[in-house]
CSV table of C-alpha atoms in Angstrom, one decimal:
chain,number,residue,atom,x,y,z
A,153,MET,CA,-46.0,17.9,36.5
A,154,ALA,CA,-44.8,14.3,37.0
A,155,ASP,CA,-46.0,13.4,33.5
A,156,ASP,CA,-44.1,16.3,32.0
A,157,GLY,CA,-40.9,15.3,33.7
A,158,ALA,CA,-41.2,11.7,32.5
A,159,GLY,CA,-41.9,12.9,28.9
A,160,ALA,CA,-38.9,15.2,29.0
A,161,SER,CA,-36.6,12.4,30.3
A,162,THR,CA,-37.7,9.9,27.7
A,163,SER,CA,-37.7,12.2,24.8
A,164,PRO,CA,-33.9,12.4,24.3
A,165,ARG,CA,-33.7,8.6,24.6
A,166,ARG,CA,-36.4,8.2,22.0
A,167,ASP,CA,-34.6,10.6,19.7
A,168,TRP,CA,-31.4,8.6,20.0
A,169,VAL,CA,-33.2,5.4,19.2
A,170,THR,CA,-34.8,7.0,16.1
A,171,THR,CA,-31.4,8.3,15.0
A,172,LEU,CA,-29.7,5.0,15.4
A,173,ALA,CA,-32.5,3.2,13.6
A,174,THR,CA,-32.3,5.7,10.7
A,175,ILE,CA,-28.6,5.0,10.4
A,176,ALA,CA,-28.6,1.3,10.9
A,177,ALA,CA,-31.4,0.5,8.4
A,178,PRO,CA,-29.6,2.0,5.3
A,179,THR,CA,-26.2,0.6,6.5
A,180,THR,CA,-27.6,-2.9,6.7
A,181,PHE,CA,-29.2,-2.6,3.3
A,182,ILE,CA,-26.0,-1.3,1.7
A,183,GLY,CA,-24.0,-4.1,3.4
A,184,ALA,CA,-26.3,-6.7,2.0
A,185,LEU,CA,-26.2,-5.1,-1.4
A,186,LEU,CA,-22.3,-5.1,-1.3
A,187,LEU,CA,-22.3,-8.8,-0.4
A,188,TYR,CA,-24.8,-9.7,-3.1
A,189,PHE,CA,-22.8,-7.7,-5.7
A,190,GLY,CA,-19.6,-9.4,-4.6
A,191,VAL,CA,-21.1,-12.9,-5.0
A,192,SER,CA,-22.6,-12.1,-8.4
A,193,TYR,CA,-19.4,-10.4,-9.7
A,194,THR,CA,-17.1,-13.3,-8.5
A,195,SER,CA,-19.4,-15.9,-10.0
A,196,ALA,CA,-19.5,-14.2,-13.4
A,197,PHE,CA,-15.7,-13.6,-13.3
A,198,TYR,CA,-14.7,-17.1,-12.7
A,199,ASN,CA,-17.5,-18.7,-14.8
A,200,TYR,CA,-15.8,-17.0,-17.8
A,201,PHE,CA,-12.8,-19.3,-17.2
A,202,GLY,CA,-15.0,-22.3,-16.5
A,203,VAL,CA,-14.5,-22.3,-12.8
A,204,ASP,CA,-17.4,-22.5,-10.4
A,205,SER,CA,-16.8,-19.8,-7.8
A,206,ALA,CA,-18.3,-22.0,-5.1
A,207,THR,CA,-15.2,-24.3,-5.4
A,208,LEU,CA,-12.9,-21.4,-4.4
A,209,GLY,CA,-14.5,-21.1,-1.0
A,210,PHE,CA,-14.4,-17.3,-0.7
A,211,SER,CA,-15.5,-15.8,2.7
A,212,THR,CA,-18.1,-13.1,3.2
A,213,GLN,CA,-15.3,-10.6,3.7
A,214,ASP,CA,-13.7,-11.7,0.4
A,215,TYR,CA,-16.9,-11.1,-1.5
A,216,ALA,CA,-17.4,-7.7,0.1
A,217,LEU,CA,-13.9,-6.6,-0.8
A,218,ARG,CA,-14.2,-7.8,-4.4
A,219,SER,CA,-17.2,-5.6,-4.8
A,220,ALA,CA,-15.7,-2.4,-3.5
A,221,SER,CA,-13.6,-1.2,-6.4
A,222,ALA,CA,-16.4,-1.7,-8.9
A,223,LEU,CA,-18.9,0.2,-7.0
A,224,TYR,CA,-17.1,3.6,-6.5
A,225,LEU,CA,-18.8,5.2,-9.5
A,226,PRO,CA,-22.4,3.9,-9.1
A,227,VAL,CA,-22.4,4.4,-5.4
A,228,GLY,CA,-20.9,7.9,-5.8
A,229,ILE,CA,-23.7,8.8,-8.3
A,230,ALA,CA,-26.4,7.4,-6.0
A,231,LEU,CA,-25.0,9.4,-3.0
A,232,LEU,CA,-24.9,12.6,-5.0
A,233,ALA,CA,-28.5,12.1,-6.1
A,234,ALA,CA,-29.4,11.4,-2.5
A,235,LEU,CA,-27.7,14.6,-1.4
A,236,VAL,CA,-29.6,16.7,-3.9
A,237,GLY,CA,-32.8,15.1,-2.8
A,238,VAL,CA,-32.1,15.8,0.9
A,239,LEU,CA,-31.3,19.5,0.1
A,240,LEU,CA,-34.5,19.8,-1.8
A,241,HIS,CA,-36.4,18.2,1.0
A,242,TYR,CA,-35.0,20.6,3.6
A,243,ALA,CA,-35.6,23.6,1.3
A,244,ALA,CA,-39.2,22.5,0.7
A,245,ALA,CA,-39.7,22.1,4.5
A,246,ALA,CA,-38.3,25.6,5.1
A,247,VAL,CA,-40.7,27.1,2.5
A,248,GLY,CA,-43.6,25.2,4.0
A,249,LYS,CA,-43.0,26.7,7.4
A,250,ARG,CA,-43.3,30.3,6.1
A,251,ASP,CA,-46.5,32.3,6.5
A,252,THR,CA,-46.4,33.3,2.8
A,253,PRO,CA,-47.4,30.6,0.2
A,254,PRO,CA,-44.7,29.2,-2.1
A,255,SER,CA,-44.1,30.7,-5.5
A,256,PRO,CA,-45.9,29.2,-8.6
A,257,ALA,CA,-42.6,27.7,-9.7
A,258,LEU,CA,-42.1,25.9,-6.4
A,259,ARG,CA,-45.7,24.7,-6.5
A,260,LEU,CA,-45.0,23.1,-9.8
A,261,LEU,CA,-41.9,21.3,-8.6
A,262,PRO,CA,-43.7,18.2,-7.2
A,263,ALA,CA,-45.7,17.8,-10.4
A,264,ALA,CA,-42.5,18.1,-12.5
A,265,VAL,CA,-40.8,15.4,-10.4
A,266,ALA,CA,-43.9,13.2,-10.6
A,267,VAL,CA,-43.9,13.5,-14.4
A,268,CYS,CA,-40.2,12.6,-14.7
A,269,GLY,CA,-40.8,9.6,-12.4
A,270,GLY,CA,-43.8,8.5,-14.4
A,271,VAL,CA,-41.9,8.7,-17.6
A,272,LEU,CA,-39.0,6.6,-16.1
A,273,PHE,CA,-41.3,4.0,-14.7
A,274,LEU,CA,-43.2,3.8,-18.0
A,275,LEU,CA,-40.0,3.3,-20.0
A,276,GLY,CA,-38.9,0.6,-17.5
A,277,MET,CA,-42.3,-1.2,-18.0
A,278,LEU,CA,-42.1,-0.9,-21.8
A,279,SER,CA,-38.6,-2.4,-21.6
A,280,GLY,CA,-39.9,-5.3,-19.4
A,281,PHE,CA,-42.5,-6.1,-22.0
A,282,GLY,CA,-40.0,-5.9,-24.9
A,283,VAL,CA,-41.6,-2.8,-26.5
A,284,TRP,CA,-38.6,-0.7,-25.9
A,285,HIS,CA,-35.1,-2.2,-25.6
A,286,VAL,CA,-32.6,-1.2,-22.9
A,287,GLY,CA,-29.9,-3.1,-21.1
A,288,ALA,CA,-30.5,-5.6,-18.3
A,289,VAL,CA,-29.0,-3.1,-15.8
A,290,GLU,CA,-31.0,-0.1,-17.1
A,291,MET,CA,-34.4,-1.7,-16.8
A,292,PRO,CA,-34.5,-2.1,-13.0
A,293,LEU,CA,-32.8,1.3,-12.6
A,294,LEU,CA,-35.6,2.9,-14.6
A,295,LEU,CA,-38.3,1.1,-12.6
A,296,SER,CA,-36.8,1.9,-9.2
A,297,GLY,CA,-35.8,5.5,-10.2
A,298,GLY,CA,-39.4,6.2,-11.4
A,299,LEU,CA,-40.9,4.8,-8.2
A,300,VAL,CA,-38.5,6.9,-6.0
A,301,MET,CA,-39.3,10.1,-7.9
A,302,LEU,CA,-43.0,9.4,-7.7
A,303,LEU,CA,-42.8,8.9,-4.0
A,304,TYR,CA,-40.5,11.9,-3.6
A,305,SER,CA,-42.9,14.2,-5.5
A,306,ARG,CA,-45.5,13.2,-2.9
A,307,VAL,CA,-43.1,14.1,-0.1
A,308,LEU,CA,-42.3,17.5,-1.6
A,309,SER,CA,-45.9,18.4,-2.0
A,310,PHE,CA,-46.6,17.8,1.7
A,311,LYS,CA,-43.5,19.6,2.8
A,312,LEU,CA,-44.3,22.7,0.7
A,313,ALA,CA,-47.7,22.7,2.4
A,314,GLY,CA,-46.0,22.5,5.8
A,315,ALA,CA,-47.3,19.0,6.6
A,316,ASP,CA,-45.6,15.8,7.6
A,317,TYR,CA,-45.3,12.7,5.4
A,318,PRO,CA,-46.2,9.9,5.3
A,319,VAL,CA,-49.8,10.2,6.5
A,320,ALA,CA,-51.4,7.2,8.2
A,321,ARG,CA,-53.5,6.2,5.2
A,322,GLU,CA,-50.5,5.9,2.9
A,323,ARG,CA,-48.0,4.1,5.1
A,324,VAL,CA,-48.8,0.7,3.6
A,325,ALA,CA,-48.3,2.1,0.0
A,326,VAL,CA,-45.0,3.7,1.0
A,327,ALA,CA,-43.8,0.4,2.5
A,328,LEU,CA,-44.7,-1.4,-0.7
A,329,VAL,CA,-42.9,1.2,-2.8
A,330,LEU,CA,-39.8,0.9,-0.7
A,331,ALA,CA,-39.9,-2.9,-0.9
A,332,LEU,CA,-40.1,-2.7,-4.7
A,333,VAL,CA,-37.2,-0.2,-4.8
A,334,ALA,CA,-35.1,-2.6,-2.7
A,335,LEU,CA,-36.0,-5.5,-5.0
A,336,ALA,CA,-35.1,-3.5,-8.1
A,337,SER,CA,-31.8,-2.4,-6.4
A,338,PHE,CA,-30.7,-6.0,-5.9
A,339,TRP,CA,-31.8,-6.8,-9.4
A,340,ALA,CA,-29.7,-3.9,-10.9
A,341,ALA,CA,-26.8,-4.8,-8.7
A,342,HIS,CA,-26.9,-8.4,-9.9
A,343,GLU,CA,-27.0,-7.5,-13.6
A,344,TYR,CA,-24.3,-4.8,-13.2
A,345,ALA,CA,-22.1,-7.3,-11.3
A,346,LYS,CA,-22.5,-9.9,-13.9
A,347,ARG,CA,-21.6,-7.5,-16.7
A,348,HIS,CA,-18.7,-6.1,-14.8
A,349,GLY,CA,-17.3,-9.5,-13.8
A,350,PHE,CA,-17.6,-10.8,-17.4
A,351,ASP,CA,-15.9,-7.7,-18.8
A,352,ASP,CA,-13.0,-7.9,-16.2
A,353,ALA,CA,-12.5,-11.6,-17.0
A,354,ALA,CA,-12.4,-11.0,-20.7
A,355,HIS,CA,-9.9,-8.2,-20.2
A,356,LEU,CA,-7.7,-10.5,-18.1
A,357,ALA,CA,-7.9,-13.3,-20.6
A,358,GLY,CA,-6.5,-11.0,-23.2
A,359,HIS,CA,-3.8,-9.6,-20.8
A,360,LEU,CA,-2.7,-12.7,-18.8
A,361,TRP,CA,0.8,-11.1,-18.5
A,362,LEU,CA,-0.8,-9.1,-15.7
A,363,ARG,CA,-0.9,-12.2,-13.5
A,364,PRO,CA,2.3,-13.7,-11.9
A,365,THR,CA,4.1,-16.4,-13.9
A,366,VAL,CA,4.2,-19.8,-12.3
A,367,THR,CA,6.7,-22.6,-12.8
A,368,VAL,CA,5.5,-25.9,-11.2
A,369,ASP,CA,7.6,-29.0,-10.4
A,370,THR,CA,5.6,-32.2,-9.7
A,371,THR,CA,6.4,-35.7,-8.7
A,372,GLU,CA,3.9,-37.1,-11.3
A,373,ARG,CA,3.0,-36.1,-14.8
A,374,LEU,CA,0.0,-33.8,-15.0
A,375,TYR,CA,-1.0,-34.7,-18.6
A,376,ILE,CA,-1.7,-31.1,-19.6
A,377,PRO,CA,-1.9,-30.7,-23.4
A,378,HIS,CA,1.6,-29.7,-24.7
A,379,ARG,CA,0.1,-26.9,-26.8
A,380,GLN,CA,-1.0,-25.2,-23.6
A,381,VAL,CA,2.1,-25.6,-21.4
A,382,ARG,CA,5.7,-26.6,-21.7
A,383,GLU,CA,6.6,-29.8,-20.0
A,384,THR,CA,10.2,-30.7,-19.1
A,385,VAL,CA,11.3,-34.1,-17.7
A,386,LEU,CA,13.8,-33.3,-14.9
A,387,PRO,CA,16.9,-35.5,-14.7
A,388,ALA,CA,17.0,-38.1,-12.0
A,389,THR,CA,20.1,-37.7,-9.9
A,390,ALA,CA,20.9,-40.6,-7.6
A,391,GLY,CA,21.5,-39.9,-4.0
A,392,THR,CA,20.3,-36.3,-4.0
A,393,GLY,CA,16.8,-37.0,-2.7
A,394,GLN,CA,15.3,-35.2,-5.7
A,395,ARG,CA,11.6,-36.1,-5.7
A,396,PHE,CA,10.3,-33.8,-8.5
A,397,ARG,CA,10.4,-35.3,-12.0
A,398,PHE,CA,8.4,-33.0,-14.2
A,399,ARG,CA,8.5,-29.2,-14.7
A,400,TYR,CA,5.6,-27.2,-16.2
A,401,GLU,CA,6.1,-23.7,-17.6
A,402,GLY,CA,3.7,-21.3,-19.3
A,403,LEU,CA,1.2,-21.0,-16.5
A,404,ARG,CA,-0.3,-18.0,-14.8
A,405,LEU,CA,-1.8,-17.7,-11.3
A,406,LEU,CA,-5.6,-17.2,-11.6
A,407,ALA,CA,-6.3,-17.6,-7.9
A,408,GLU,CA,-5.0,-19.2,-4.7
A,409,GLN,CA,-7.6,-20.1,-2.0
A,410,LYS,CA,-8.0,-22.7,0.7
A,411,GLY,CA,-4.7,-24.3,0.0
A,412,ARG,CA,-5.3,-24.7,-3.7
A,413,MET,CA,-3.8,-22.9,-6.7
A,414,PHE,CA,-5.9,-22.3,-9.8
A,415,LEU,CA,-3.4,-22.0,-12.7
A,416,ILE,CA,-4.3,-20.9,-16.2
A,417,PRO,CA,-2.1,-21.5,-19.4
A,418,GLU,CA,-0.7,-18.4,-21.1
A,419,GLY,CA,-2.4,-19.4,-24.3
A,420,TRP,CA,-5.8,-19.9,-22.7
A,421,SER,CA,-8.9,-19.1,-24.8
A,422,PRO,CA,-12.7,-19.6,-24.1
A,423,SER,CA,-12.9,-22.2,-26.9
A,424,ASP,CA,-9.6,-24.0,-26.2
A,425,GLY,CA,-8.3,-23.8,-22.7
A,426,SER,CA,-8.5,-25.2,-19.2
A,427,VAL,CA,-7.7,-24.3,-15.6
A,428,VAL,CA,-5.3,-26.5,-13.6
A,429,VAL,CA,-6.0,-26.9,-9.9
A,430,LEU,CA,-3.1,-28.0,-7.8
A,431,PRO,CA,-2.7,-28.3,-4.0
A,432,ALA,CA,-0.4,-25.8,-2.4
A,433,ASN,CA,1.6,-28.4,-0.3
A,434,SER,CA,4.7,-30.4,-0.4
A,435,THR,CA,3.7,-32.5,-3.4
A,436,VAL,CA,4.5,-29.6,-5.7
A,437,ARG,CA,7.3,-27.1,-5.9
A,438,VAL,CA,6.3,-23.6,-7.2
A,439,ALA,CA,8.3,-20.6,-8.3
A,440,PHE,CA,6.6,-17.3,-9.0
A,441,ARG,CA,7.9,-14.3,-11.0
A,442,VAL,CA,6.4,-11.1,-12.2
A,443,GLY,CA,5.6,-10.7,-15.9
């Protein structure tokens, strides 16, 4: 009787630990994926303008926030697919608990899922060997999607039979499949972030009016090419304490981070353009305006 009491008292605690572990593991994975996406996106975005993103000194929170808006669509699709998979999983488990065997159509469902997964994985492999061309983002998605569907077909077949999965002899294989899926997920996130960052930078380069206009007064000449900005020599007025001698117009704010302003000329182009870095302190006087 004592053993039964101990087992009953520890069972709820064990259930809570299992539940928390189930929630924490995907959350940690998604958080790491968001951070990795943010780093890749930011690097591609600023590299387009010739700026190494490491010089900006963004924090972990900055990288995560920069990844949020670009991930609404892909994360939404992934969550929808996961929801469909969960519903099928519970439906198969409910059928497996019945005394009557599943219908022939249901018995064919795991095989159909396995065939679809095998086709996706094969297409991903053919793309990797250059036999069939797809984009850099699509290839890891095909590989990971194929592996997930192959594993899921195995789960469905066990659930329809009323058995639990994974079985002991297949745990190592399942762990390896999940590791490959995680690797492919980071691979796809990296490629998608690079593409998205490059596209956003190219769009901004063609629409610099979206960024605030910056007028900069300095105490020393900046020697920026005149074709990129407009330089005006300010008049020296005795007795006024005027320290600023040069004014530069035609600049847009690209970024401001760690006490530095990254300014880009309005006529910037990838073949002929530069980014000006100025300290945001008393050595310069800055005026912002919209448009």
